[in-house]
Short mmCIF file of C-alpha atoms in Angstrom, two decimals:
data_model
loop_
_atom_site.label_atom_id
_atom_site.label_comp_id
_atom_site.label_asym_id
_atom_site.label_seq_id
_atom_site.Cartn_x
_atom_site.Cartn_y
_atom_site.Cartn_z
CA MET A 1 -84.07 21.85 2.52
CA SER A 2 -81.79 21.29 -0.48
CA VAL A 3 -80.63 17.75 -1.06
CA SER A 4 -77.27 19.00 -2.32
CA ALA A 5 -76.55 20.95 0.89
CA GLY A 6 -73.63 19.54 2.89
CA HIS A 7 -72.32 16.01 2.48
CA TYR A 8 -74.28 13.57 0.36
CA LEU A 9 -74.35 10.98 3.13
CA ASN A 10 -75.61 11.67 6.63
CA GLY A 11 -73.18 10.17 9.14
CA ALA A 12 -75.55 10.90 12.00
CA GLY A 13 -77.93 8.42 10.43
CA VAL A 14 -75.56 5.69 11.57
CA PHE A 15 -73.41 7.06 14.40
CA SER A 16 -76.00 9.08 16.34
CA PRO A 17 -77.99 7.41 19.16
CA ILE A 18 -81.08 7.21 16.93
CA GLY A 19 -78.97 5.88 14.08
CA ALA A 20 -77.53 3.19 16.35
CA ALA A 21 -81.05 2.26 17.46
CA ARG A 22 -82.09 1.82 13.81
CA VAL A 23 -79.05 -0.35 13.11
CA CYS A 24 -80.12 -2.55 16.01
CA GLN A 25 -83.68 -2.64 14.65
CA LEU A 26 -82.43 -3.75 11.25
CA THR A 27 -80.15 -6.42 12.74
CA LEU A 28 -82.75 -7.86 15.10
CA SER A 29 -85.63 -7.74 12.62
CA CYS A 30 -83.49 -9.43 9.99
CA ALA A 31 -82.49 -12.09 12.54
CA VAL A 32 -86.12 -12.77 13.43
CA VAL A 33 -87.23 -13.16 9.80
CA SER A 34 -84.23 -15.33 9.00
CA LEU A 35 -84.77 -17.62 11.99
CA VAL A 36 -88.47 -18.06 11.19
CA ILE A 37 -87.76 -18.88 7.56
CA HIS A 38 -84.81 -21.13 8.37
CA ALA A 39 -86.28 -23.40 11.01
CA ALA A 40 -88.72 -21.85 13.51
CA GLY A 41 -91.59 -21.72 11.06
CA TYR A 42 -95.11 -20.36 11.42
CA SER A 43 -98.65 -21.41 10.53
CA ALA A 44 -102.30 -20.43 10.85
CA THR A 45 -103.59 -16.90 11.26
CA TYR A 46 -101.55 -15.95 14.32
CA GLY A 47 -98.28 -17.10 12.77
CA THR A 48 -99.04 -15.23 9.55
CA PHE A 49 -99.78 -12.11 11.54
CA CYS A 50 -96.46 -12.32 13.43
CA MET A 51 -94.51 -12.88 10.20
CA ALA A 52 -96.30 -9.97 8.52
CA VAL A 53 -95.39 -7.71 11.46
CA TRP A 54 -91.71 -8.66 11.40
CA THR A 55 -91.31 -8.41 7.61
CA SER A 56 -93.20 -5.09 7.44
CA CYS A 57 -91.20 -3.52 10.28
CA PHE A 58 -87.94 -4.74 8.74
CA SER A 59 -88.83 -3.43 5.26
CA ILE A 60 -89.95 -0.01 6.44
CA THR A 61 -86.95 0.32 8.75
CA VAL A 62 -84.69 -0.36 5.75
CA CYS A 63 -86.45 2.42 3.84
CA VAL A 64 -86.19 4.85 6.75
CA PHE A 65 -82.53 4.03 7.32
CA VAL A 66 -81.56 4.41 3.64
CA LEU A 67 -83.54 7.66 3.20
CA ASP A 68 -82.01 9.13 6.35
CA VAL A 69 -78.40 8.19 5.49
CA THR A 70 -78.69 9.37 1.86
CA ARG A 71 -80.68 12.51 2.87
CA LEU A 72 -83.22 11.66 0.18
CA HIS A 73 -86.03 12.14 2.70
CA ALA A 74 -85.74 15.86 1.92
CA CYS A 75 -87.34 15.07 -1.46
CA LEU A 76 -90.45 13.62 0.17
CA PRO A 77 -93.51 15.84 0.77
CA VAL A 78 -93.75 14.75 4.42
CA SER A 79 -92.65 15.85 7.88
CA TRP A 80 -89.73 13.45 8.27
CA GLU A 81 -89.43 13.80 12.05
CA ASN A 82 -93.14 13.13 12.56
CA LEU A 83 -93.10 10.24 10.10
CA THR A 84 -90.19 8.39 11.74
CA VAL A 85 -91.41 8.71 15.31
CA THR A 86 -94.90 7.61 14.23
CA PHE A 87 -93.48 4.54 12.55
CA ALA A 88 -91.26 3.77 15.54
CA SER A 89 -94.21 4.09 17.96
CA LEU A 90 -96.35 1.80 15.81
CA SER A 91 -93.49 -0.70 15.49
CA VAL A 92 -93.20 -0.86 19.29
CA LEU A 93 -96.85 -1.88 19.56
CA LEU A 94 -96.73 -4.35 16.66
CA THR A 95 -93.50 -6.09 17.72
CA LEU A 96 -94.75 -6.17 21.31
CA THR A 97 -97.91 -7.94 20.13
CA ALA A 98 -95.96 -10.40 17.98
CA SER A 99 -93.51 -11.06 20.86
CA VAL A 100 -96.47 -12.11 23.04
CA VAL A 101 -98.52 -13.97 20.43
CA TYR A 102 -95.75 -16.08 18.87
CA PRO A 103 -94.49 -17.85 22.00
CA VAL A 104 -98.09 -18.38 23.23
CA TYR A 105 -98.99 -20.36 20.12
CA PHE A 106 -95.66 -21.78 18.97
CA VAL A 107 -93.40 -22.31 22.02
CA ARG A 108 -94.28 -25.28 24.24
CA ALA A 109 -92.20 -26.96 26.90
CA ASP A 110 -93.08 -30.42 25.62
CA ASP A 111 -92.50 -29.56 21.93
CA CYS A 112 -89.44 -31.88 21.53
CA PRO A 113 -90.33 -34.81 19.27
CA SER A 114 -87.77 -37.65 19.62
CA ASN A 115 -85.77 -35.48 22.02
CA ASN A 116 -85.10 -33.06 19.17
CA CYS A 117 -85.57 -29.55 20.56
CA ASN A 118 -84.03 -27.62 17.68
CA ILE A 119 -87.31 -26.17 16.42
CA ARG A 120 -88.39 -25.15 19.92
CA ASN A 121 -84.97 -23.54 20.52
CA TYR A 122 -85.22 -21.63 17.29
CA ARG A 123 -88.66 -20.36 18.29
CA ILE A 124 -87.31 -19.26 21.66
CA ALA A 125 -84.55 -17.36 19.81
CA VAL A 126 -87.19 -15.74 17.59
CA THR A 127 -89.07 -14.59 20.68
CA VAL A 128 -85.94 -13.17 22.33
CA CYS A 129 -84.92 -11.28 19.18
CA SER A 130 -88.46 -9.98 18.73
CA TRP A 131 -88.49 -8.59 22.29
CA ALA A 132 -85.07 -7.03 21.67
CA ALA A 133 -86.36 -5.42 18.46
CA CYS A 134 -89.29 -4.03 20.42
CA VAL A 135 -86.84 -2.49 22.89
CA ALA A 136 -84.83 -1.02 19.99
CA TYR A 137 -87.92 0.65 18.52
CA GLY A 138 -88.87 1.88 21.98
CA THR A 139 -85.39 3.37 22.34
CA GLU A 140 -85.90 5.40 19.18
CA VAL A 141 -89.21 6.70 20.50
CA PHE A 142 -87.54 7.59 23.80
CA LEU A 143 -84.68 9.41 22.04
CA SER A 144 -87.08 11.27 19.74
CA ARG A 145 -89.47 12.37 22.47
CA ALA A 146 -90.14 16.02 23.24
CA LYS A 147 -87.57 17.56 25.60
CA PRO A 148 -87.74 20.93 27.42
CA GLY A 149 -86.20 23.66 25.32
CA HIS A 150 -86.11 21.62 22.11
CA ALA A 151 -88.56 22.09 19.25
CA VAL A 152 -89.94 18.75 18.02
CA GLY A 153 -92.79 17.57 15.84
CA TYR A 154 -96.21 16.93 17.31
CA MET A 155 -95.88 13.15 16.95
CA ALA A 156 -92.81 13.20 19.26
CA THR A 157 -94.88 14.68 22.09
CA PRO A 158 -96.76 12.45 24.56
CA SER A 159 -99.99 13.55 22.90
CA GLY A 160 -98.77 12.41 19.47
CA ILE A 161 -97.51 9.09 20.79
CA LEU A 162 -100.84 8.55 22.60
CA LYS A 163 -102.62 9.10 19.28
CA VAL A 164 -100.72 6.15 17.79
CA VAL A 165 -101.59 3.95 20.78
CA GLN A 166 -105.27 4.98 20.54
CA ILE A 167 -105.35 4.01 16.89
CA PHE A 168 -103.69 0.68 17.64
CA VAL A 169 -106.14 -0.18 20.43
CA ALA A 170 -109.05 0.73 18.14
CA CYS A 171 -107.66 -1.65 15.51
CA VAL A 172 -107.54 -4.44 18.11
CA ILE A 173 -111.18 -3.65 18.99
CA PHE A 174 -112.20 -3.98 15.34
CA VAL A 175 -110.37 -7.31 15.08
CA MET A 176 -112.23 -8.53 18.16
CA LEU A 177 -115.58 -7.37 16.76
CA ALA A 178 -114.87 -9.15 13.46
CA ASN A 179 -114.32 -12.37 15.45
CA GLY A 180 -117.99 -12.51 16.37
CA SER A 181 -119.56 -10.29 19.03
CA ASP A 182 -123.21 -10.03 17.82
CA PHE A 183 -123.05 -6.28 18.36
CA SER A 184 -125.73 -5.72 15.70
CA ARG A 185 -128.41 -7.20 18.00
CA HIS A 186 -128.88 -3.88 19.81
CA VAL A 187 -128.95 -0.32 18.55
CA ALA A 188 -126.98 0.74 21.60
CA THR A 189 -124.03 -1.58 20.81
CA VAL A 190 -124.14 -0.43 17.16
CA TYR A 191 -123.79 3.10 18.54
CA CYS A 192 -120.71 1.99 20.53
CA VAL A 193 -119.11 0.51 17.42
CA SER A 194 -119.87 3.77 15.59
CA VAL A 195 -118.06 5.65 18.38
CA PHE A 196 -115.04 3.41 17.94
CA GLY A 197 -115.08 3.99 14.17
CA VAL A 198 -115.53 7.76 14.31
CA CYS A 199 -112.77 8.26 16.87
CA PHE A 200 -110.47 5.93 14.94
CA ALA A 201 -111.04 7.78 11.67
CA ALA A 202 -110.56 11.19 13.30
CA SER A 203 -107.31 10.11 14.97
CA VAL A 204 -105.98 8.65 11.73
CA LEU A 205 -106.85 11.90 9.95
CA LEU A 206 -105.00 14.00 12.55
CA VAL A 207 -101.92 11.78 12.36
CA ALA A 208 -102.04 11.84 8.53
CA LEU A 209 -102.24 15.64 8.47
CA THR A 210 -99.30 15.87 10.90
CA VAL A 211 -97.09 13.33 9.09
CA SER A 212 -97.81 14.88 5.68
CA GLY A 213 -97.10 18.38 6.99
CA ARG A 214 -100.57 19.57 5.99
CA THR A 215 -101.77 20.88 9.34
CA ALA A 216 -102.03 24.37 7.77
CA ALA A 217 -104.89 22.99 5.67
CA VAL A 218 -107.02 23.15 8.82
CA ARG A 219 -108.39 26.71 8.95
CA LEU A 220 -108.48 26.78 12.75
CA PRO A 221 -105.40 26.56 14.99
CA PHE A 222 -104.32 22.91 14.83
CA GLU A 223 -103.58 22.61 18.58
CA ARG A 224 -107.05 23.87 19.40
CA VAL A 225 -108.63 21.44 16.98
CA VAL A 226 -106.70 18.54 18.55
CA VAL A 227 -107.75 19.48 22.09
CA VAL A 228 -111.41 19.95 21.12
CA TYR A 229 -111.45 16.62 19.27
CA THR A 230 -109.81 14.85 22.22
CA PHE A 231 -112.43 16.30 24.58
CA VAL A 232 -115.24 15.09 22.29
CA ALA A 233 -113.57 11.66 22.01
CA VAL A 234 -113.46 11.41 25.82
CA LEU A 235 -117.19 12.08 26.00
CA LEU A 236 -117.96 9.57 23.24
CA TYR A 237 -115.78 6.84 24.72
CA PHE A 238 -117.21 7.47 28.17
CA SER A 239 -120.71 6.91 26.82
CA ALA A 240 -119.54 3.74 25.06
CA ALA A 241 -117.81 2.52 28.21
CA VAL A 242 -121.14 2.80 30.06
CA ILE A 243 -123.44 1.47 27.32
CA TRP A 244 -121.39 -1.50 26.07
CA PRO A 245 -121.21 -3.41 29.39
CA VAL A 246 -124.89 -2.78 30.10
CA PHE A 247 -126.06 -4.22 26.79
CA SER A 248 -123.51 -7.02 26.86
CA PHE A 249 -123.62 -8.32 30.43
CA ASP A 250 -126.91 -7.11 31.92
CA ARG A 251 -129.49 -9.89 32.46
CA LYS A 252 -132.12 -7.99 30.46
CA HIS A 253 -130.02 -7.50 27.33
CA GLY A 254 -127.05 -9.88 27.64
CA THR A 255 -125.45 -12.56 29.80
CA PRO A 256 -123.71 -11.62 33.07
CA LEU A 257 -121.79 -14.91 33.25
CA ARG A 258 -119.88 -16.79 30.58
CA PRO A 259 -122.21 -19.43 29.06
CA GLN A 260 -121.21 -23.02 29.64
CA GLY A 261 -120.14 -24.85 26.52
CA CYS A 262 -119.08 -21.61 24.80
CA PRO A 263 -116.17 -22.39 22.41
CA SER A 264 -112.86 -21.36 23.96
CA ARG A 265 -111.60 -19.34 20.98
CA LYS A 266 -114.86 -18.29 19.34
CA CYS A 267 -117.10 -17.27 22.22
CA SER A 268 -119.02 -14.04 21.68
CA TRP A 269 -119.07 -13.45 25.45
CA ASP A 270 -115.26 -13.45 25.55
CA VAL A 271 -115.18 -11.02 22.66
CA LYS A 272 -117.60 -8.68 24.40
CA LEU A 273 -115.50 -8.78 27.56
CA ALA A 274 -112.33 -8.02 25.61
CA VAL A 275 -114.01 -5.11 23.82
CA ALA A 276 -115.23 -3.71 27.13
CA VAL A 277 -111.71 -3.85 28.61
CA LEU A 278 -110.17 -2.27 25.48
CA CYS A 279 -112.88 0.43 25.52
CA PHE A 280 -111.85 1.40 29.07
CA ILE A 281 -108.17 1.33 28.06
CA ASN A 282 -108.79 3.69 25.16
CA LEU A 283 -110.92 5.94 27.38
CA SER A 284 -107.98 6.18 29.77
CA LEU A 285 -105.64 6.99 26.87
CA TYR A 286 -107.91 9.77 25.63
CA ILE A 287 -108.22 11.19 29.13
CA ALA A 288 -104.42 11.16 29.54
CA ASP A 289 -104.11 12.81 26.12
CA LEU A 290 -106.57 15.54 27.09
CA VAL A 291 -104.88 16.18 30.44
CA TYR A 292 -101.44 16.44 28.85
CA SER A 293 -102.69 18.72 26.04
CA GLN A 294 -104.40 21.06 28.49
CA ARG A 295 -101.44 21.01 30.89
CA SER A 296 -98.90 21.77 28.15
CA ARG A 297 -101.10 24.61 26.93
CA SER A 298 -101.25 26.08 30.45
CA VAL A 299 -97.47 25.79 30.86
CA ALA A 300 -96.95 27.50 27.51
CA GLN A 301 -99.21 30.38 28.51
CA CYS A 302 -97.43 30.78 31.88
CA SER A 303 -94.01 30.89 30.16
CA ARG A 304 -95.14 33.85 28.04
CA VAL A 305 -96.22 35.85 31.08
#
């Protein structure tokens, strides 16, 4: 595509439904960051994480909005459609997490020293704007999704969106493991962590190839590679979903019940339980991904007959 083709500015980048969603994202993200800096405040690791999410989403949305309106994205060696829907999908997950974490740690009903509830009210406003920003990013994903009869990038399909969610869940698993799970005590649990790492790396590679427009670098048909990888990931995650609970909660290798006196926020048993739940969630996501990929392939074959 030539940058000089047509008007220099892209009016659809503002006045189209997706453009309007991005304007809302910018407005709400800017409001969240401003409210936090002005009075709501943040502290500790959880507050820093939330602030990092909001500032990162706002900054990248500004870049996406400017590049789309000025048509300069045509100069980038990437698949623009795949890049924007990938970022929007990731932003939904990040802002959703921040919208849950921030009020849990920073909004309290009794947080009104000397009957001054200004800070608490500001934090409530931050939470509301963060949830609204999450909805705005979700709206862009919904508008960009694959529709019958319309050609879209792979990342706009349910399979592509599921890849982003799988990567996000794997990141949460790694954060949990880093918080102290003693997984290195058994070879079997080390194997499970290796499964999480291998599937995470492979999913990131597939998304990177799609976003960069380099799927042709894969010698085999890309769709076939994706389906085969998803099938292998289902098998690997299924094995991890069986092995992890056995070596974490069985009496012979672990502890079936939560130990008394275990620290509330740094208990390895809690971490193991969270990892087990997230492992089953990611297994379900990979199964859904495989089912959709196989079903869409069957529908495509039937339409050619």
